[in-house]
Protein backbone atom coordinates (compact mmCIF):
# COMPACT_ATOMS: atom_id res chain seq x y z
CA UNK A 1 0.00 0.00 0.00
CA UNK A 2 2.82 2.44 0.90
CA UNK A 3 6.26 2.61 -0.64
CA UNK A 4 9.24 2.23 1.70
CA UNK A 5 10.07 5.95 1.89
CA UNK A 6 6.51 7.13 2.40
CA UNK A 7 5.87 4.55 5.13
CA UNK A 8 8.99 5.69 7.01
CA UNK A 9 7.88 9.34 6.81
CA UNK A 10 4.40 8.37 7.99
CA UNK A 11 5.84 6.43 10.94
CA UNK A 12 8.11 9.33 11.95
CA UNK A 13 5.21 11.81 11.77
CA UNK A 14 3.01 9.54 13.88
CA UNK A 15 5.70 9.11 16.53
CA UNK A 16 6.34 12.87 16.64
CA UNK A 17 2.62 13.57 17.02
CA UNK A 18 2.36 11.02 19.83
CA UNK A 19 5.27 12.66 21.74
CA UNK A 20 3.84 16.15 21.22
CA UNK A 21 0.38 15.24 22.46
CA UNK A 22 1.77 13.25 25.39
CA UNK A 23 3.88 16.16 26.64
CA UNK A 24 1.22 18.80 26.03
CA UNK A 25 -1.69 16.82 27.41
CA UNK A 26 0.14 15.67 30.49
CA UNK A 27 -2.31 13.60 32.48
CA UNK A 28 -5.21 14.36 30.15
CA UNK A 29 -5.50 11.14 28.13
CA UNK A 30 -8.69 12.26 26.38
CA UNK A 31 -6.85 14.69 24.10
CA UNK A 32 -4.20 12.10 23.35
CA UNK A 33 -6.78 9.42 22.51
CA UNK A 34 -8.73 11.82 20.27
CA UNK A 35 -5.57 12.80 18.40
CA UNK A 36 -4.49 9.20 17.93
CA UNK A 37 -8.01 8.25 16.80
CA UNK A 38 -7.99 11.04 14.22
CA UNK A 39 -4.54 9.98 13.05
CA UNK A 40 -5.66 6.36 12.76
CA UNK A 41 -8.81 7.34 10.85
CA UNK A 42 -6.70 9.41 8.47
CA UNK A 43 -4.34 6.49 7.91
CA UNK A 44 -7.19 4.05 7.29
CA UNK A 45 -8.95 6.52 4.98
CA UNK A 46 -5.74 7.04 3.02
CA UNK A 47 -5.26 3.30 2.73
CA UNK A 48 -8.81 2.77 1.50
CA UNK A 49 -8.40 5.58 -1.03
CA UNK A 50 -5.15 4.13 -2.34
CA UNK A 51 -6.67 0.66 -2.52
CA UNK A 52 -9.66 1.93 -4.53
CA UNK A 53 -7.45 3.96 -6.85
CA UNK A 54 -5.29 0.91 -7.46
CA UNK A 55 -8.32 -1.31 -8.00
CA UNK A 56 -9.92 1.03 -10.55
CA UNK A 57 -6.64 1.29 -12.44
CA UNK A 58 -6.38 -2.50 -12.53
CA UNK A 59 -9.99 -2.74 -13.67
CA UNK A 60 -9.30 -0.27 -16.48
CA UNK A 61 -6.31 -2.34 -17.58
CA UNK A 62 -8.47 -5.47 -17.59
CA UNK A 63 -10.97 -3.69 -19.83
CA UNK A 64 -8.15 -2.68 -22.18
CA UNK A 65 -7.10 -6.32 -22.31
CA UNK A 66 -10.65 -7.31 -23.20
CA UNK A 67 -11.25 -9.33 -20.05
CA UNK A 68 -14.31 -7.48 -18.74
CA UNK A 69 -17.03 -5.58 -20.51
CA UNK A 70 -17.53 -1.99 -19.50
CA UNK A 71 -20.33 -1.34 -17.02
CA UNK A 72 -22.42 1.42 -18.55
CA UNK A 73 -25.37 3.03 -16.74
CA UNK A 74 -28.00 1.69 -19.14
CA UNK A 75 -31.56 2.87 -18.44
CA UNK A 76 -32.89 -0.70 -18.13
CA UNK A 77 -30.63 -1.29 -15.12
CA UNK A 78 -32.55 1.25 -13.07
CA UNK A 79 -35.36 0.21 -10.78
CA UNK A 80 -38.20 1.22 -13.10
CA UNK A 81 -36.15 1.24 -16.32
CA UNK A 82 -37.15 -0.38 -19.57
CA UNK A 83 -35.31 -1.44 -22.69
CA UNK A 84 -34.83 0.92 -25.61
CA UNK A 85 -37.35 -0.65 -27.99
CA UNK A 86 -36.10 1.20 -31.06
CA UNK A 87 -32.60 -0.11 -30.38
CA UNK A 88 -33.93 -3.67 -30.07
CA UNK A 89 -35.74 -3.28 -33.40
CA UNK A 90 -32.53 -2.06 -35.05
CA UNK A 91 -30.58 -4.93 -33.53
CA UNK A 92 -33.05 -7.50 -34.81
CA UNK A 93 -32.99 -5.86 -38.25
CA UNK A 94 -29.19 -6.13 -38.28
CA UNK A 95 -29.48 -9.78 -37.26
CA UNK A 96 -31.95 -10.51 -40.07
CA UNK A 97 -29.91 -8.71 -42.73
CA UNK A 98 -26.37 -9.65 -41.66
CA UNK A 99 -26.03 -12.30 -38.97
CA UNK A 100 -28.86 -14.62 -40.04
CA UNK A 101 -26.88 -15.61 -43.13
CA UNK A 102 -24.75 -17.86 -40.90
CA UNK A 103 -26.05 -17.79 -37.32
CA UNK A 104 -29.22 -19.18 -35.79
CA UNK A 105 -31.45 -18.13 -32.90
CA UNK A 106 -32.62 -21.59 -31.85
CA UNK A 107 -34.17 -20.53 -28.56
CA UNK A 108 -35.91 -17.38 -29.81
CA UNK A 109 -39.47 -17.68 -31.12
CA UNK A 110 -41.50 -15.05 -32.95
CA UNK A 111 -43.66 -14.63 -29.84
CA UNK A 112 -40.57 -13.47 -27.90
CA UNK A 113 -40.54 -10.29 -30.01
CA UNK A 114 -44.12 -9.31 -29.13
CA UNK A 115 -44.25 -6.49 -26.61
CA UNK A 116 -40.47 -6.09 -26.59
CA UNK A 117 -39.81 -4.62 -30.01
CA UNK A 118 -42.81 -5.42 -32.19
CA UNK A 119 -46.57 -5.46 -31.90
CA UNK A 120 -48.53 -8.70 -32.24
CA UNK A 121 -49.48 -7.88 -35.85
CA UNK A 122 -45.91 -6.99 -36.85
CA UNK A 123 -44.49 -10.21 -35.38
CA UNK A 124 -47.22 -12.28 -37.09
CA UNK A 125 -46.45 -10.61 -40.43
CA UNK A 126 -42.73 -11.40 -40.05
CA UNK A 127 -43.48 -15.02 -39.11
CA UNK A 128 -45.81 -15.43 -42.12
CA UNK A 129 -42.95 -14.51 -44.48
CA UNK A 130 -41.46 -17.97 -43.82
CA UNK A 131 -42.66 -21.49 -44.66
CA UNK A 132 -42.44 -24.24 -42.04
CA UNK A 133 -42.70 -28.00 -42.47
CA UNK A 134 -45.54 -29.33 -40.34
CA UNK A 135 -47.54 -32.48 -40.05
CA UNK A 136 -48.30 -35.17 -40.51
CA UNK A 137 -51.77 -34.48 -41.89
CA UNK A 138 -54.66 -36.99 -42.06
CA UNK A 139 -52.87 -39.01 -44.77
CA UNK A 140 -49.60 -39.11 -42.80
CA UNK A 141 -47.85 -36.65 -45.09
CA UNK A 142 -45.75 -33.67 -44.05
CA UNK A 143 -46.89 -30.33 -45.47
CA UNK A 144 -45.70 -26.73 -45.70
CA UNK A 145 -47.54 -23.94 -43.90
CA UNK A 146 -46.93 -20.26 -43.21
CA UNK A 147 -45.28 -19.32 -39.96
CA UNK A 148 -47.05 -18.36 -36.77
CA UNK A 149 -45.96 -16.83 -33.48
CA UNK A 150 -45.21 -20.20 -31.85
CA UNK A 151 -42.58 -21.07 -34.48
CA UNK A 152 -38.88 -20.50 -33.87
CA UNK A 153 -36.99 -18.00 -35.96
CA UNK A 154 -35.75 -20.13 -38.90
CA UNK A 155 -32.22 -21.46 -39.12
CA UNK A 156 -29.99 -20.56 -42.06
CA UNK A 157 -28.97 -24.22 -42.57
CA UNK A 158 -30.97 -27.43 -42.44
CA UNK A 159 -28.58 -29.14 -40.00
CA UNK A 160 -25.14 -28.94 -38.39
CA UNK A 161 -23.38 -30.73 -41.25
CA UNK A 162 -24.73 -28.26 -43.83
CA UNK A 163 -23.59 -25.36 -41.64
CA UNK A 164 -20.08 -26.82 -41.32
CA UNK A 165 -19.86 -27.50 -45.05
CA UNK A 166 -20.81 -23.91 -45.89
CA UNK A 167 -18.30 -22.43 -43.40
CA UNK A 168 -15.11 -24.42 -44.11
CA UNK A 169 -15.73 -26.88 -41.28
CA UNK A 170 -16.55 -24.28 -38.61
CA UNK A 171 -19.96 -24.33 -36.99
CA UNK A 172 -21.34 -20.79 -36.56
CA UNK A 173 -22.50 -20.40 -32.95
CA UNK A 174 -26.14 -20.02 -32.05
CA UNK A 175 -26.69 -16.40 -30.98
CA UNK A 176 -29.74 -16.89 -28.77
CA UNK A 177 -27.62 -17.29 -25.60
CA UNK A 178 -24.39 -15.61 -26.72
CA UNK A 179 -24.49 -13.03 -23.91
CA UNK A 180 -24.36 -15.79 -21.30
CA UNK A 181 -21.30 -17.24 -23.03
CA UNK A 182 -19.39 -14.00 -22.49
CA UNK A 183 -17.49 -13.09 -19.33
CA UNK A 184 -19.84 -11.12 -17.12
CA UNK A 185 -22.84 -11.91 -19.35
CSV table of C-alpha atoms in Angstrom, one decimal:
chain,number,residue,atom,x,y,z
A,1,UNK,CA,0.0,0.0,0.0
A,2,UNK,CA,2.8,2.4,0.9
A,3,UNK,CA,6.3,2.6,-0.6
A,4,UNK,CA,9.2,2.2,1.7
A,5,UNK,CA,10.1,6.0,1.9
A,6,UNK,CA,6.5,7.1,2.4
A,7,UNK,CA,5.9,4.6,5.1
A,8,UNK,CA,9.0,5.7,7.0
A,9,UNK,CA,7.9,9.3,6.8
A,10,UNK,CA,4.4,8.4,8.0
A,11,UNK,CA,5.8,6.4,10.9
A,12,UNK,CA,8.1,9.3,12.0
A,13,UNK,CA,5.2,11.8,11.8
A,14,UNK,CA,3.0,9.5,13.9
A,15,UNK,CA,5.7,9.1,16.5
A,16,UNK,CA,6.3,12.9,16.6
A,17,UNK,CA,2.6,13.6,17.0
A,18,UNK,CA,2.4,11.0,19.8
A,19,UNK,CA,5.3,12.7,21.7
A,20,UNK,CA,3.8,16.2,21.2
A,21,UNK,CA,0.4,15.2,22.5
A,22,UNK,CA,1.8,13.3,25.4
A,23,UNK,CA,3.9,16.2,26.6
A,24,UNK,CA,1.2,18.8,26.0
A,25,UNK,CA,-1.7,16.8,27.4
A,26,UNK,CA,0.1,15.7,30.5
A,27,UNK,CA,-2.3,13.6,32.5
A,28,UNK,CA,-5.2,14.4,30.1
A,29,UNK,CA,-5.5,11.1,28.1
A,30,UNK,CA,-8.7,12.3,26.4
A,31,UNK,CA,-6.9,14.7,24.1
A,32,UNK,CA,-4.2,12.1,23.3
A,33,UNK,CA,-6.8,9.4,22.5
A,34,UNK,CA,-8.7,11.8,20.3
A,35,UNK,CA,-5.6,12.8,18.4
A,36,UNK,CA,-4.5,9.2,17.9
A,37,UNK,CA,-8.0,8.2,16.8
A,38,UNK,CA,-8.0,11.0,14.2
A,39,UNK,CA,-4.5,10.0,13.0
A,40,UNK,CA,-5.7,6.4,12.8
A,41,UNK,CA,-8.8,7.3,10.8
A,42,UNK,CA,-6.7,9.4,8.5
A,43,UNK,CA,-4.3,6.5,7.9
A,44,UNK,CA,-7.2,4.1,7.3
A,45,UNK,CA,-8.9,6.5,5.0
A,46,UNK,CA,-5.7,7.0,3.0
A,47,UNK,CA,-5.3,3.3,2.7
A,48,UNK,CA,-8.8,2.8,1.5
A,49,UNK,CA,-8.4,5.6,-1.0
A,50,UNK,CA,-5.1,4.1,-2.3
A,51,UNK,CA,-6.7,0.7,-2.5
A,52,UNK,CA,-9.7,1.9,-4.5
A,53,UNK,CA,-7.4,4.0,-6.9
A,54,UNK,CA,-5.3,0.9,-7.5
A,55,UNK,CA,-8.3,-1.3,-8.0
A,56,UNK,CA,-9.9,1.0,-10.6
A,57,UNK,CA,-6.6,1.3,-12.4
A,58,UNK,CA,-6.4,-2.5,-12.5
A,59,UNK,CA,-10.0,-2.7,-13.7
A,60,UNK,CA,-9.3,-0.3,-16.5
A,61,UNK,CA,-6.3,-2.3,-17.6
A,62,UNK,CA,-8.5,-5.5,-17.6
A,63,UNK,CA,-11.0,-3.7,-19.8
A,64,UNK,CA,-8.1,-2.7,-22.2
A,65,UNK,CA,-7.1,-6.3,-22.3
A,66,UNK,CA,-10.7,-7.3,-23.2
A,67,UNK,CA,-11.3,-9.3,-20.0
A,68,UNK,CA,-14.3,-7.5,-18.7
A,69,UNK,CA,-17.0,-5.6,-20.5
A,70,UNK,CA,-17.5,-2.0,-19.5
A,71,UNK,CA,-20.3,-1.3,-17.0
A,72,UNK,CA,-22.4,1.4,-18.6
A,73,UNK,CA,-25.4,3.0,-16.7
A,74,UNK,CA,-28.0,1.7,-19.1
A,75,UNK,CA,-31.6,2.9,-18.4
A,76,UNK,CA,-32.9,-0.7,-18.1
A,77,UNK,CA,-30.6,-1.3,-15.1
A,78,UNK,CA,-32.5,1.3,-13.1
A,79,UNK,CA,-35.4,0.2,-10.8
A,80,UNK,CA,-38.2,1.2,-13.1
A,81,UNK,CA,-36.1,1.2,-16.3
A,82,UNK,CA,-37.2,-0.4,-19.6
A,83,UNK,CA,-35.3,-1.4,-22.7
A,84,UNK,CA,-34.8,0.9,-25.6
A,85,UNK,CA,-37.4,-0.7,-28.0
A,86,UNK,CA,-36.1,1.2,-31.1
A,87,UNK,CA,-32.6,-0.1,-30.4
A,88,UNK,CA,-33.9,-3.7,-30.1
A,89,UNK,CA,-35.7,-3.3,-33.4
A,90,UNK,CA,-32.5,-2.1,-35.1
A,91,UNK,CA,-30.6,-4.9,-33.5
A,92,UNK,CA,-33.1,-7.5,-34.8
A,93,UNK,CA,-33.0,-5.9,-38.2
A,94,UNK,CA,-29.2,-6.1,-38.3
A,95,UNK,CA,-29.5,-9.8,-37.3
A,96,UNK,CA,-32.0,-10.5,-40.1
A,97,UNK,CA,-29.9,-8.7,-42.7
A,98,UNK,CA,-26.4,-9.7,-41.7
A,99,UNK,CA,-26.0,-12.3,-39.0
A,100,UNK,CA,-28.9,-14.6,-40.0
A,101,UNK,CA,-26.9,-15.6,-43.1
A,102,UNK,CA,-24.8,-17.9,-40.9
A,103,UNK,CA,-26.0,-17.8,-37.3
A,104,UNK,CA,-29.2,-19.2,-35.8
A,105,UNK,CA,-31.4,-18.1,-32.9
A,106,UNK,CA,-32.6,-21.6,-31.9
A,107,UNK,CA,-34.2,-20.5,-28.6
A,108,UNK,CA,-35.9,-17.4,-29.8
A,109,UNK,CA,-39.5,-17.7,-31.1
A,110,UNK,CA,-41.5,-15.1,-33.0
A,111,UNK,CA,-43.7,-14.6,-29.8
A,112,UNK,CA,-40.6,-13.5,-27.9
A,113,UNK,CA,-40.5,-10.3,-30.0
A,114,UNK,CA,-44.1,-9.3,-29.1
A,115,UNK,CA,-44.2,-6.5,-26.6
A,116,UNK,CA,-40.5,-6.1,-26.6
A,117,UNK,CA,-39.8,-4.6,-30.0
A,118,UNK,CA,-42.8,-5.4,-32.2
A,119,UNK,CA,-46.6,-5.5,-31.9
A,120,UNK,CA,-48.5,-8.7,-32.2
A,121,UNK,CA,-49.5,-7.9,-35.9
A,122,UNK,CA,-45.9,-7.0,-36.9
A,123,UNK,CA,-44.5,-10.2,-35.4
A,124,UNK,CA,-47.2,-12.3,-37.1
A,125,UNK,CA,-46.5,-10.6,-40.4
A,126,UNK,CA,-42.7,-11.4,-40.1
A,127,UNK,CA,-43.5,-15.0,-39.1
A,128,UNK,CA,-45.8,-15.4,-42.1
A,129,UNK,CA,-42.9,-14.5,-44.5
A,130,UNK,CA,-41.5,-18.0,-43.8
A,131,UNK,CA,-42.7,-21.5,-44.7
A,132,UNK,CA,-42.4,-24.2,-42.0
A,133,UNK,CA,-42.7,-28.0,-42.5
A,134,UNK,CA,-45.5,-29.3,-40.3
A,135,UNK,CA,-47.5,-32.5,-40.0
A,136,UNK,CA,-48.3,-35.2,-40.5
A,137,UNK,CA,-51.8,-34.5,-41.9
A,138,UNK,CA,-54.7,-37.0,-42.1
A,139,UNK,CA,-52.9,-39.0,-44.8
A,140,UNK,CA,-49.6,-39.1,-42.8
A,141,UNK,CA,-47.8,-36.6,-45.1
A,142,UNK,CA,-45.7,-33.7,-44.1
A,143,UNK,CA,-46.9,-30.3,-45.5
A,144,UNK,CA,-45.7,-26.7,-45.7
A,145,UNK,CA,-47.5,-23.9,-43.9
A,146,UNK,CA,-46.9,-20.3,-43.2
A,147,UNK,CA,-45.3,-19.3,-40.0
A,148,UNK,CA,-47.0,-18.4,-36.8
A,149,UNK,CA,-46.0,-16.8,-33.5
A,150,UNK,CA,-45.2,-20.2,-31.9
A,151,UNK,CA,-42.6,-21.1,-34.5
A,152,UNK,CA,-38.9,-20.5,-33.9
A,153,UNK,CA,-37.0,-18.0,-36.0
A,154,UNK,CA,-35.8,-20.1,-38.9
A,155,UNK,CA,-32.2,-21.5,-39.1
A,156,UNK,CA,-30.0,-20.6,-42.1
A,157,UNK,CA,-29.0,-24.2,-42.6
A,158,UNK,CA,-31.0,-27.4,-42.4
A,159,UNK,CA,-28.6,-29.1,-40.0
A,160,UNK,CA,-25.1,-28.9,-38.4
A,161,UNK,CA,-23.4,-30.7,-41.3
A,162,UNK,CA,-24.7,-28.3,-43.8
A,163,UNK,CA,-23.6,-25.4,-41.6
A,164,UNK,CA,-20.1,-26.8,-41.3
A,165,UNK,CA,-19.9,-27.5,-45.0
A,166,UNK,CA,-20.8,-23.9,-45.9
A,167,UNK,CA,-18.3,-22.4,-43.4
A,168,UNK,CA,-15.1,-24.4,-44.1
A,169,UNK,CA,-15.7,-26.9,-41.3
A,170,UNK,CA,-16.5,-24.3,-38.6
A,171,UNK,CA,-20.0,-24.3,-37.0
A,172,UNK,CA,-21.3,-20.8,-36.6
A,173,UNK,CA,-22.5,-20.4,-32.9
A,174,UNK,CA,-26.1,-20.0,-32.0
A,175,UNK,CA,-26.7,-16.4,-31.0
A,176,UNK,CA,-29.7,-16.9,-28.8
A,177,UNK,CA,-27.6,-17.3,-25.6
A,178,UNK,CA,-24.4,-15.6,-26.7
A,179,UNK,CA,-24.5,-13.0,-23.9
A,180,UNK,CA,-24.4,-15.8,-21.3
A,181,UNK,CA,-21.3,-17.2,-23.0
A,182,UNK,CA,-19.4,-14.0,-22.5
A,183,UNK,CA,-17.5,-13.1,-19.3
A,184,UNK,CA,-19.8,-11.1,-17.1
A,185,UNK,CA,-22.8,-11.9,-19.4
